[in-house]
Coordinates of C-alpha atoms and ligand atoms in Angstrom, one line a residue:
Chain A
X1 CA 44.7 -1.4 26.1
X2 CA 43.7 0.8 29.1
X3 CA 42.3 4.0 29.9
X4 CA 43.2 7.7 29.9
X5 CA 44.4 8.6 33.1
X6 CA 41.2 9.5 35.4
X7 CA 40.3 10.5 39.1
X8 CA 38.6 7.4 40.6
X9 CA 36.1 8.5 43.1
X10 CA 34.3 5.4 45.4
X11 CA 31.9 7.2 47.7
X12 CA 29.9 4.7 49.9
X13 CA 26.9 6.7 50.1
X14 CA 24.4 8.5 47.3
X15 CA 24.8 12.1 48.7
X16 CA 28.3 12.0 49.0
X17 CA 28.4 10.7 44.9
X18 CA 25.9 12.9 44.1
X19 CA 28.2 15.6 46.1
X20 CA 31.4 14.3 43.5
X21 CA 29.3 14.5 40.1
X22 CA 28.5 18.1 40.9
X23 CA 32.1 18.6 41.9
X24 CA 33.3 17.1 38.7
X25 CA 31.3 18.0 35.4
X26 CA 33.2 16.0 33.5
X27 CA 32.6 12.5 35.9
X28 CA 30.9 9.7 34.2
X29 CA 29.0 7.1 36.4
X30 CA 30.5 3.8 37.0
X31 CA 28.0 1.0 37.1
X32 CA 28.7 -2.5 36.3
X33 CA 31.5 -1.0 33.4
X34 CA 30.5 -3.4 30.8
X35 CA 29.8 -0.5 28.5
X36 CA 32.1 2.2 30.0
X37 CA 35.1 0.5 30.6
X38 CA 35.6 -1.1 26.8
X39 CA 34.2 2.9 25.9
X40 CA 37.1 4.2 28.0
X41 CA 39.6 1.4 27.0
X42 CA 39.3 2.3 23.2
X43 CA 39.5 5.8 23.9
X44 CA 36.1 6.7 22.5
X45 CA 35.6 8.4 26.2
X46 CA 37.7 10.1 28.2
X47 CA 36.3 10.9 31.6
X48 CA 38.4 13.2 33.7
X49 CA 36.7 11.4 36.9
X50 CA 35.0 8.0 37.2
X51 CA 32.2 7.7 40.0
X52 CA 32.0 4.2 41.0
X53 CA 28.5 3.4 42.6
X54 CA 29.4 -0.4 43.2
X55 CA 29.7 0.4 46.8
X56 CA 26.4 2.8 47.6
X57 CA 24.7 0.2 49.9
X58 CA 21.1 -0.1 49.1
X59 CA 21.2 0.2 45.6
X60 CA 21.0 -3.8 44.7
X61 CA 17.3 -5.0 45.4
X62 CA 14.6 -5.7 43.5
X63 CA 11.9 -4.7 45.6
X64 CA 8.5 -4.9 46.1
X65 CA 6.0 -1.7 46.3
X66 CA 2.6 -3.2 46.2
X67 CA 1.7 -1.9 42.9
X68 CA 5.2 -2.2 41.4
X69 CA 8.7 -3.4 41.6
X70 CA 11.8 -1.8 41.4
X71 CA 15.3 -2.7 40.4
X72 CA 17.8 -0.7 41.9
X73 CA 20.8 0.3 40.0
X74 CA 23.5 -2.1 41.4
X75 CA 21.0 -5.2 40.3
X76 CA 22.7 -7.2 37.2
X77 CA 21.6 -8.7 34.4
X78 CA 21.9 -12.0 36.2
X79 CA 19.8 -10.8 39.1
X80 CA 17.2 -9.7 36.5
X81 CA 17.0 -13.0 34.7
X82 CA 16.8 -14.9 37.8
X83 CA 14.2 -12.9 39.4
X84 CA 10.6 -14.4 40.3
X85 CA 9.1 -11.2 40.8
X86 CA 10.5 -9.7 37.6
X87 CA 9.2 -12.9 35.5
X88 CA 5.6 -11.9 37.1
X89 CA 5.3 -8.5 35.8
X90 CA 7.9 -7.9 33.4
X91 CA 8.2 -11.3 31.6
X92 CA 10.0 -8.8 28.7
X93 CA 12.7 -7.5 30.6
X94 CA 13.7 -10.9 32.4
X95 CA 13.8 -12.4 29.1
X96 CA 16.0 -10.0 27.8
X97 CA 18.6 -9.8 30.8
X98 CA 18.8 -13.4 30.4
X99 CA 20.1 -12.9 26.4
X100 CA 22.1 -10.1 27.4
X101 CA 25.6 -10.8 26.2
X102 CA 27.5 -14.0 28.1
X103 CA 27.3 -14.9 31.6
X104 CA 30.4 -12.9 32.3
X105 CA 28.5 -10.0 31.4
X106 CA 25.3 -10.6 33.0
X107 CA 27.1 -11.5 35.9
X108 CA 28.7 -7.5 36.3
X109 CA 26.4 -5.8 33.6
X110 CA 23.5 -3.5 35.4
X111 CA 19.9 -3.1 34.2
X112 CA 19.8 0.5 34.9
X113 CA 23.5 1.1 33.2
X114 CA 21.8 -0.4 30.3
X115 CA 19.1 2.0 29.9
X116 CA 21.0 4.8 30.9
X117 CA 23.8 4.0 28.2
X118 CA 20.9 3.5 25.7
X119 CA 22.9 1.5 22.9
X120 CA 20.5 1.4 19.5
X121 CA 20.8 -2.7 19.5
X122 CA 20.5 -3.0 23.4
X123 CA 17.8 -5.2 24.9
X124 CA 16.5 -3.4 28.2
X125 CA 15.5 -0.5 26.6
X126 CA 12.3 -2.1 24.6
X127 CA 11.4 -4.0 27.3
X128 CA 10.8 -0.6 30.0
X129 CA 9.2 0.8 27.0
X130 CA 6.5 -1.7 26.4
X131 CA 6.1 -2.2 30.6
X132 CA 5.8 1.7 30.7
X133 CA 8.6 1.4 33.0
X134 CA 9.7 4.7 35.2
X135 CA 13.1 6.0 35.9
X136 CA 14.0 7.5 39.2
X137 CA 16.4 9.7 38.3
X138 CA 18.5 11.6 41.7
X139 CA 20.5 14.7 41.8
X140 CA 21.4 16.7 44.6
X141 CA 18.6 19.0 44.3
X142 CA 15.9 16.2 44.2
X143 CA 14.5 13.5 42.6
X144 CA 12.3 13.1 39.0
X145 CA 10.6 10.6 37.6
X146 CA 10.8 10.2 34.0
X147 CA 8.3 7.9 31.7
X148 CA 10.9 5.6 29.7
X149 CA 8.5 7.0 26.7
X150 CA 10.3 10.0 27.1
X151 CA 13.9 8.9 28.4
X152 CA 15.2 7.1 25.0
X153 CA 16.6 10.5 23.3
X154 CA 18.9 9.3 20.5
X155 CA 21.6 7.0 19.9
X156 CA 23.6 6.1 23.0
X157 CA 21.9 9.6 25.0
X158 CA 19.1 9.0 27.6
X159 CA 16.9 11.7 29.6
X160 CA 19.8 11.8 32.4
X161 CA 21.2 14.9 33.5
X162 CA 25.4 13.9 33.7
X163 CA 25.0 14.6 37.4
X164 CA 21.8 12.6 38.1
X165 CA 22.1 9.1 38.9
X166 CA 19.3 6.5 38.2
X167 CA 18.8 4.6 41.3
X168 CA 16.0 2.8 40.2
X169 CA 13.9 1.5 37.2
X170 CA 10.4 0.8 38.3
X171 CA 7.9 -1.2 36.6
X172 CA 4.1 -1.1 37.2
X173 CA 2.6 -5.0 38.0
X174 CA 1.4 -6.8 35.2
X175 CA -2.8 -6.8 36.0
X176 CA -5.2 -9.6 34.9
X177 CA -5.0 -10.9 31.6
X178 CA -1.8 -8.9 31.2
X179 CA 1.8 -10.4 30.1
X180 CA 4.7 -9.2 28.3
X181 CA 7.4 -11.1 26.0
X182 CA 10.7 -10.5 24.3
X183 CA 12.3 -12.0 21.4
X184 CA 15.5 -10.9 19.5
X185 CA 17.9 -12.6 16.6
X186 CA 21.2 -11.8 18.5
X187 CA 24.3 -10.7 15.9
X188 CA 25.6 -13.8 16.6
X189 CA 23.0 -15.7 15.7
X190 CA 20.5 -17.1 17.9
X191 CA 19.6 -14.9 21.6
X192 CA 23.3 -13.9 21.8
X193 CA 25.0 -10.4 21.6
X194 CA 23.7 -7.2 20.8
X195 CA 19.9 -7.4 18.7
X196 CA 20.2 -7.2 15.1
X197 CA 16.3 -6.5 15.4
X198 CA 14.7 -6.9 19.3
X199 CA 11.2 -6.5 20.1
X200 CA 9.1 -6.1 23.3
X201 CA 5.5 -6.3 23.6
X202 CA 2.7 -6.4 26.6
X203 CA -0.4 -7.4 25.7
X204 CA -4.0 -7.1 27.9
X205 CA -6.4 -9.6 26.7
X206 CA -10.2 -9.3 28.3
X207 CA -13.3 -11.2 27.3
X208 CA -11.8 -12.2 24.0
X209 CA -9.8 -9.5 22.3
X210 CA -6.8 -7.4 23.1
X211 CA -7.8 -4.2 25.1
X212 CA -3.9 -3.0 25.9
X213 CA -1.3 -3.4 23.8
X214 CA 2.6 -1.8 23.7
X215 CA 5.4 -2.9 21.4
X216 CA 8.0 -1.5 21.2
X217 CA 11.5 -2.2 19.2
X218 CA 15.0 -2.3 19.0
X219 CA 18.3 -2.7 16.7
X220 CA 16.7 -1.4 13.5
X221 CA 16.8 2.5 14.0
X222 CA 19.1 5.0 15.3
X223 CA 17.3 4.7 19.4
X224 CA 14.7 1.9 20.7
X225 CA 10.9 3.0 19.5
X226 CA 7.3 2.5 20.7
X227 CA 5.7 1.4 17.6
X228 CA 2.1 3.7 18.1
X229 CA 0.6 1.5 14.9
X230 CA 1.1 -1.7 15.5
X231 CA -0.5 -1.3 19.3
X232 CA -3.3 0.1 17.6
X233 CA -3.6 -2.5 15.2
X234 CA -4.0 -5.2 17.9
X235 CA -5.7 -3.3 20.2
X236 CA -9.8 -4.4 19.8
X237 CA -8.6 -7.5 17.0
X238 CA -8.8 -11.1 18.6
X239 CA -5.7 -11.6 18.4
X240 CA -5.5 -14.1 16.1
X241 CA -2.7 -14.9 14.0
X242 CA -3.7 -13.2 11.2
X243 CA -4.6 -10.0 13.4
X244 CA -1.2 -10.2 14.5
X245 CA 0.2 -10.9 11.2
X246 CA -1.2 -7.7 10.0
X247 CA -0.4 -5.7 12.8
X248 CA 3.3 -6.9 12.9
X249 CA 3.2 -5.3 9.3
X250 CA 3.4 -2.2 10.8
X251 CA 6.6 -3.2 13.0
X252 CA 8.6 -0.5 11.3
X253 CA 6.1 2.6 11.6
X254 CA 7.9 5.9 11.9
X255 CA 11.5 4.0 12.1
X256 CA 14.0 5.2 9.5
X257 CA 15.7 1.7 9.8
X258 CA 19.3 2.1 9.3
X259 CA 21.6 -0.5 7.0
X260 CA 24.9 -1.6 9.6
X261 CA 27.1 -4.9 9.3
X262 CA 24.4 -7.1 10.5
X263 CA 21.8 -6.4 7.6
X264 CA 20.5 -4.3 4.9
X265 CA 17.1 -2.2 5.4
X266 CA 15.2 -4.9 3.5
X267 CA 16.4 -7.5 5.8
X268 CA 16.3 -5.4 9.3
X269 CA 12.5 -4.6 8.0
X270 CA 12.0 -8.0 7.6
X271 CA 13.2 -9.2 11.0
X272 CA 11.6 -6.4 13.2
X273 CA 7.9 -7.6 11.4
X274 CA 9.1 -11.4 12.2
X275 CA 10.0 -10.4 15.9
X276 CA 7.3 -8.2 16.1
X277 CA 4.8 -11.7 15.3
X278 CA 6.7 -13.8 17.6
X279 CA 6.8 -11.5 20.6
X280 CA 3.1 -10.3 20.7
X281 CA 2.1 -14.4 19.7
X282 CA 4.5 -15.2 22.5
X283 CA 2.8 -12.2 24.7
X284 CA -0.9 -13.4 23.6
X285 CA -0.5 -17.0 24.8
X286 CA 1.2 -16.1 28.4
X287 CA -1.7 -13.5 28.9
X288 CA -3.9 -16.5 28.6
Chain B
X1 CA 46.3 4.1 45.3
X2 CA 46.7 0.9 46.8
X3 CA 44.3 -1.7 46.6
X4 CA 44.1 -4.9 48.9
X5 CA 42.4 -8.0 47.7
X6 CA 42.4 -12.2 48.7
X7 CA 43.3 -13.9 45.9
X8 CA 43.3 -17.3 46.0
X9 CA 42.6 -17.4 49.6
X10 CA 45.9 -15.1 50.1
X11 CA 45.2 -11.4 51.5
X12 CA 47.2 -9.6 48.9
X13 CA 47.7 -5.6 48.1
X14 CA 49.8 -3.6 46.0
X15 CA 49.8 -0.1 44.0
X16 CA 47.5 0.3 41.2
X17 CA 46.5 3.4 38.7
X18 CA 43.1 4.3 39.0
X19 CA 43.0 2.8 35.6
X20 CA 44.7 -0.6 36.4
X21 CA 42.9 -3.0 34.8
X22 CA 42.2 -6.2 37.3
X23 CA 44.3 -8.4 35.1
X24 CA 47.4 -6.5 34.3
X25 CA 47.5 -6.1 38.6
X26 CA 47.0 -9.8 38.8
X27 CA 49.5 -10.2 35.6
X28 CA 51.6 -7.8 36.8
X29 CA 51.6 -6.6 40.0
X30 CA 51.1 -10.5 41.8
X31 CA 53.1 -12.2 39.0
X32 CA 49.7 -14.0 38.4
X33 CA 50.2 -14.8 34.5
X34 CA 48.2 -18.2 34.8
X35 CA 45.0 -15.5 33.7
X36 CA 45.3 -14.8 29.8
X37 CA 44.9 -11.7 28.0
X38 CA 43.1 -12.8 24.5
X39 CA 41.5 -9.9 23.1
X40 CA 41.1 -7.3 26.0
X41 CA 38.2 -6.4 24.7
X42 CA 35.6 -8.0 27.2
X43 CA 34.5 -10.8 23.4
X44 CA 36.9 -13.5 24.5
X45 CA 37.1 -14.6 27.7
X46 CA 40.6 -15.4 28.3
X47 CA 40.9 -13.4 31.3
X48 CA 38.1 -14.9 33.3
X49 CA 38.4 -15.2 37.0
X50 CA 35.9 -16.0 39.9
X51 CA 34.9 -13.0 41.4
X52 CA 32.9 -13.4 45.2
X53 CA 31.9 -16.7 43.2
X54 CA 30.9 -15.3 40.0
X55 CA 32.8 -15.8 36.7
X56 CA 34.0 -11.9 35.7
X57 CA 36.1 -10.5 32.7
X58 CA 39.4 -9.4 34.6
X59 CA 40.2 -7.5 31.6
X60 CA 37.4 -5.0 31.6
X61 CA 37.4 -4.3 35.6
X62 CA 39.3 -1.8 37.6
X63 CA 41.7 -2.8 40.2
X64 CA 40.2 -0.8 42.1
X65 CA 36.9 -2.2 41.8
X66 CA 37.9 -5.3 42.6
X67 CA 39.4 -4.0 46.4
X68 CA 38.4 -5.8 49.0
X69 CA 37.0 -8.7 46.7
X70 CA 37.5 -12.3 46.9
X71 CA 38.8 -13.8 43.9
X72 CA 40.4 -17.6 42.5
X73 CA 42.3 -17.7 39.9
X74 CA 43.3 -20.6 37.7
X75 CA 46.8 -20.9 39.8
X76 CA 44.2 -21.4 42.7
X77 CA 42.3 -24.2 41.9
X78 CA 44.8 -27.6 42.3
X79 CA 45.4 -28.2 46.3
X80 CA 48.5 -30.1 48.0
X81 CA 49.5 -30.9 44.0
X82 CA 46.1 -32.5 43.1
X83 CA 44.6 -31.1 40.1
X84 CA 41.2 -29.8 40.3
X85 CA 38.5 -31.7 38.8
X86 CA 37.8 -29.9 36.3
X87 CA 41.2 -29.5 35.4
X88 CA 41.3 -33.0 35.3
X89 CA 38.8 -33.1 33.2
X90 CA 40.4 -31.2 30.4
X91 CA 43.6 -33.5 30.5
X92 CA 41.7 -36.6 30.5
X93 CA 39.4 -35.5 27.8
X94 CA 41.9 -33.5 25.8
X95 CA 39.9 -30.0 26.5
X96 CA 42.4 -28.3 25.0
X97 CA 45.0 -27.9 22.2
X98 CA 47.2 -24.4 22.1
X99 CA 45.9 -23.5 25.6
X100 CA 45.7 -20.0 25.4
X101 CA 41.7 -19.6 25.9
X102 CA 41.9 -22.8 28.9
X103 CA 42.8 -21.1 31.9
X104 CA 39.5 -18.9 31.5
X105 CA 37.5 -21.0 30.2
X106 CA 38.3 -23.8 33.3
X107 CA 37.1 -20.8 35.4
X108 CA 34.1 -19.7 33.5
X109 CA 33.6 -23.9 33.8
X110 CA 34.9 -23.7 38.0
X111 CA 31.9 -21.4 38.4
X112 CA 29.4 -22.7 36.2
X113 CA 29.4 -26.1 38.5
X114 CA 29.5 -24.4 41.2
X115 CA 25.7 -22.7 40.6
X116 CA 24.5 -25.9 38.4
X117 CA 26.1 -29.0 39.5
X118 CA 24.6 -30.9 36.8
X119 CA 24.2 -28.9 33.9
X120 CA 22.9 -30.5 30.8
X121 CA 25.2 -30.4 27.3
X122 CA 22.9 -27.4 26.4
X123 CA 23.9 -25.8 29.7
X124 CA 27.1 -25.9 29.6
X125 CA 27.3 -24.7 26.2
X126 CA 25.3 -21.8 27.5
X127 CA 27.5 -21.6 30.2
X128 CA 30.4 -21.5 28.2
X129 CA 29.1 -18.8 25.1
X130 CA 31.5 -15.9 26.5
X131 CA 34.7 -18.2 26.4
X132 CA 36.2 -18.0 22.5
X133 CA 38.4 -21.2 21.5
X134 CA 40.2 -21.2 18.2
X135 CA 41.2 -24.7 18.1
X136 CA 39.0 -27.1 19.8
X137 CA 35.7 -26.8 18.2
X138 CA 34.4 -26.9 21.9
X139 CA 33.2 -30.4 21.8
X140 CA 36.0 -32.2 23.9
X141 CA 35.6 -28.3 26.2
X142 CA 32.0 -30.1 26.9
X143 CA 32.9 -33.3 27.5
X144 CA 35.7 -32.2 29.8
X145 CA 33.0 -30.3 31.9
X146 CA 30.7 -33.4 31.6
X147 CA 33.8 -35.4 33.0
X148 CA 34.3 -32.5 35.7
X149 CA 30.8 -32.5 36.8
X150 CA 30.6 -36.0 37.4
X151 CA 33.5 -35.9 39.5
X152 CA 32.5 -33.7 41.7
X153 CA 29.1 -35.4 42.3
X154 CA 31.0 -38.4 43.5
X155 CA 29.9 -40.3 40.1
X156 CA 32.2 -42.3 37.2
X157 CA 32.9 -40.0 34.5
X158 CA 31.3 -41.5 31.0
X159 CA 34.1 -43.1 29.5
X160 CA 36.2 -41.2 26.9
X161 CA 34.6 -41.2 23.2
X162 CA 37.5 -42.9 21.9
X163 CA 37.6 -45.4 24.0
X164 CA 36.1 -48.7 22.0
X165 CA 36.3 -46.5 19.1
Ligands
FAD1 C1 30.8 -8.6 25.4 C2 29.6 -7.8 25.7 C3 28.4 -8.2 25.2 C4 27.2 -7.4 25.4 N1 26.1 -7.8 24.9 C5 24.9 -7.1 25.1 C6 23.7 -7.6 24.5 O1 23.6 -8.6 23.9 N2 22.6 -6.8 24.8 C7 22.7 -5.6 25.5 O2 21.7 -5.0 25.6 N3 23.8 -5.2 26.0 C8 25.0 -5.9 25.8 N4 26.1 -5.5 26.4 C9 26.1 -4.3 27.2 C10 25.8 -4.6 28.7 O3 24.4 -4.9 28.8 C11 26.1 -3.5 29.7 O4 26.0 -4.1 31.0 C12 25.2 -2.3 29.7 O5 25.1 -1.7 28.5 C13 25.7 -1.2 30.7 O6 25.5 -1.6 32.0 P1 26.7 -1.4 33.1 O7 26.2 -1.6 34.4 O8 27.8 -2.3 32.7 O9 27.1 0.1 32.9 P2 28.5 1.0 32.8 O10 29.3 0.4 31.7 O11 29.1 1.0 34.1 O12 27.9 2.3 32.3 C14 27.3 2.5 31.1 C15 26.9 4.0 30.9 O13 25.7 4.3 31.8 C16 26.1 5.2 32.8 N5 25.4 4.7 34.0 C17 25.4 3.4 34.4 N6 24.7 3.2 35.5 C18 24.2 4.5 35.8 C19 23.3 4.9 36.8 N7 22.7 4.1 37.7 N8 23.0 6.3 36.8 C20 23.5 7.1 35.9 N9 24.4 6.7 34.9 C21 24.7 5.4 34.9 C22 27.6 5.3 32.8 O14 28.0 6.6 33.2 C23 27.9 5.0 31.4 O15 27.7 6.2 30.6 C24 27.3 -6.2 26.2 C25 28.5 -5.8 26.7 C26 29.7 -6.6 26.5 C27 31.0 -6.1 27.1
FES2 S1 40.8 -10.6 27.3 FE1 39.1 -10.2 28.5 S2 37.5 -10.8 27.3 FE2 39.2 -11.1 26.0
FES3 S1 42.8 -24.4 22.9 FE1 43.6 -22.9 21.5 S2 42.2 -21.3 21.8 FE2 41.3 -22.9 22.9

């Protein structure tokens, strides 16, 4: 099983692959390949050129920019998981790299080729929505910031222009009294593989009750959601667990949740109010 | 193109297709066949190799991303005819029975010792979730590791579970 034949371009700087996806319309980005390559393999893509960015130098920190951090597009799933400053202020997004396929995966498997390949069950995708995460999206005629509230379009199709490249997903730092969580029943039971319902949620707790609150989920619609009702729900209760129990009843607001293999509507309902409970709970105890 | 690579502490190169997968050069370009192809798919682990010291699926990697790389396979791990430890460890603990999913499951087990020395049964389970095996149930896979690690800490491997039995 192997690829349609394809052009394989390996520029080892950003202008000159910017330069070859403007040359080729039809180039997709090569990131980590954990979702492209098997794409490509079964045929379901044909790209006439492949742009490999595995060897743009500078694109494999996470770094920080006083009131942020950012994780550059080389930066794996691994890197993600293992990553003090990522734990800090985005406790969500570390927790989901580290539940992001197998080690094998993680080890090759990009945050940003994650978000940018926008699977419906993926993992990264809730957590830069509930850490109002920005993409730095790069073309050759500049660069754009986009809210990841508006890059989730649809089913497997982000924000992106094909011949911008995102160089970097940056996260704002988690304030006082702030903290995020993630928690996901994996389709193979347990953290592992893609979510069969996934949900992210950051939570702001000050004198008492929850002033902040995003929640966002994954696996049960056609793209991953910012669920509006349940943040409003918790926003101003105490947070206890009947607050959150009633907000999490909301965890499926505005979703048209779709029935796959992994569970009918009843059921993928059912897990995304679950999740919903455990991640905010889980959220609530780290915010202190 | 050509693409130039060490494998196994060898500087090797050869001619690939853009869209030469890693294992079918180190299949069939080197003659490497030590690294299985299960379900070339990127589920099964099979064709795991260590890439720059991380475990990698060889079957859903270009050749060509792989240039200039430094990569072990399983045909690299015994030295002057002395199995590797972990190797070791699945004869003397019977890690395996048809053998097909072994040689990438020793590596995905090569480089999980290598970044925790002394993983815990939960660990190495962990460690060890991207490697599919149809016949063993896993449990003598884990104690093979557990024999492994010990080894190469300089400790006595816990005696086999049938020993005493
Ligand atoms: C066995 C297996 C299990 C998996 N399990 C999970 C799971 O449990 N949860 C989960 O969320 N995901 C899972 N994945 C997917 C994995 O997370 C991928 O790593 C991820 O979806 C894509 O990242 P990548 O770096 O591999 O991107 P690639 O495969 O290289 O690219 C994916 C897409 O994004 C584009 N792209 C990538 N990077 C950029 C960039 N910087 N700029 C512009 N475009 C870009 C590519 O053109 C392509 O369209 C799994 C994959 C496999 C093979
Ligand atoms: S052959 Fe590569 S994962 Fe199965
Ligand atoms: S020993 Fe047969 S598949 Fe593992």
């Amino acid at each position: 099983m192997y690829p349609r034949e394809f052009e394989y371009i390996a520029p080892s700087d950003l202008d000159e692959a910017l330069a070859a996806l403007d040359a080729n319309p039809g180039a997709k980005v090569l990131a980590g390949g954990m979702s492209l390559l098997p794409m490509m393999k079964m045929r379901l893509l044909s790209p006439d050129a492949v742009v490999d960015i595995g060897r743009i130098a500078g694109l494999d920190q996470i770094s920080d920019n006083g009131d942020s951090i950012s994780i550059g597009a080389l930066v794996t799933h691994a890197e993600v998981a293992a990553s003090d400053l990522v734990m800090e202020h985005g406790a969500a997004l570390a927790t989901a790299a580290s539940w992001t396929g197998d080690r094998q995966v993680r080890n090759r498997g990009t945050c940003c080729g994650s978000l940018v390949h926008a699977d419906v069950a993926a993992d990264q995708p809730v957590a830069a929505l509930a850490l109002a995460a920005t993409m730095v999206a790069v073309s050759s005629s500049g660069t754009r910031e986009i809210a990841a509230a508006d890059f989730f379009v649809d089913t497997m199709m982000s924000a992106l222009e094909p011949n911008e490249i995102l160089t970097e997903v940056r996260i704002p730092k988690a304030g006082p009294g702030t903290a995020s969580a993630y928690d996901k029943l994996g389709r193979r039971g347990g953290h592992t593989d893609y979510a069969v319902a996934g949900v992210a949620a950051s939570v702001t707790r000050s004198n008492g009750s929850i002033s902040a609150a995003t929640v966002a989920v994954t696996g049960v619609g056609s793209k991953p959601v910012l669920v509006g009702e349940v943040a409003d729900a918790l926003v101003g209760s105490d947070g206890s667990e009947a607050a959150v129990e009633a907000a999490a009843a909301h965890a499926t607001c505005g979703i048209e949740v779709l029935e796959d293999l992994y569970g009918s509507v009843a059921y993928k309902t059912h897990l995304a109010q679950v999740f919903t409970a455990r991640a905010v709970n889980a959220a609530l105890s780290a915010a202190g | 193109m050509k693409v130039s690579m060490s494998v196994n502490g060898k500087q090797v190169s050869g001619d690939a297709e853009p869209r030469t997968l890693l294992v079918h050069f180190l299949r069939d370009t080197l003659g490497l066949t030590g690294t299985h192809v299960g379900c070339e798919s990127s589920y099964c682990g099979a064709c795991t190799i260590s890439l720059d010291g991380k475990a990698v699926l060889s079957c859903t990697m270009l050749a060509a991303q792989a240039d200039g790389a430094d990569i072990t396979t399983v045909e690299g791990l015994a030295s002057n005819g002395e199995l590797h430890p972990v190797q070791e460890g699945f004869w003397e603990r019977h890690g395996l029975q048809c053998g097909f999913c072994t040689p990438g499951m020793i590596m995905s087990a090569v480089t999980l010792l290598e970044e925790n020395p002394e993983p815990s049964e939960d660990e190495i389970r962990q460690g060890i979730e991207g490697n599919l095996c149809r016949c063993t149930g896993y449990h003598n896979i884990v104690r093979a590791i557990e024999y492994a690690g010990a080894k190469m800490r300089g400790e006595e491997p816990a005696p086999a579970e049938w020993e005493n039995a």
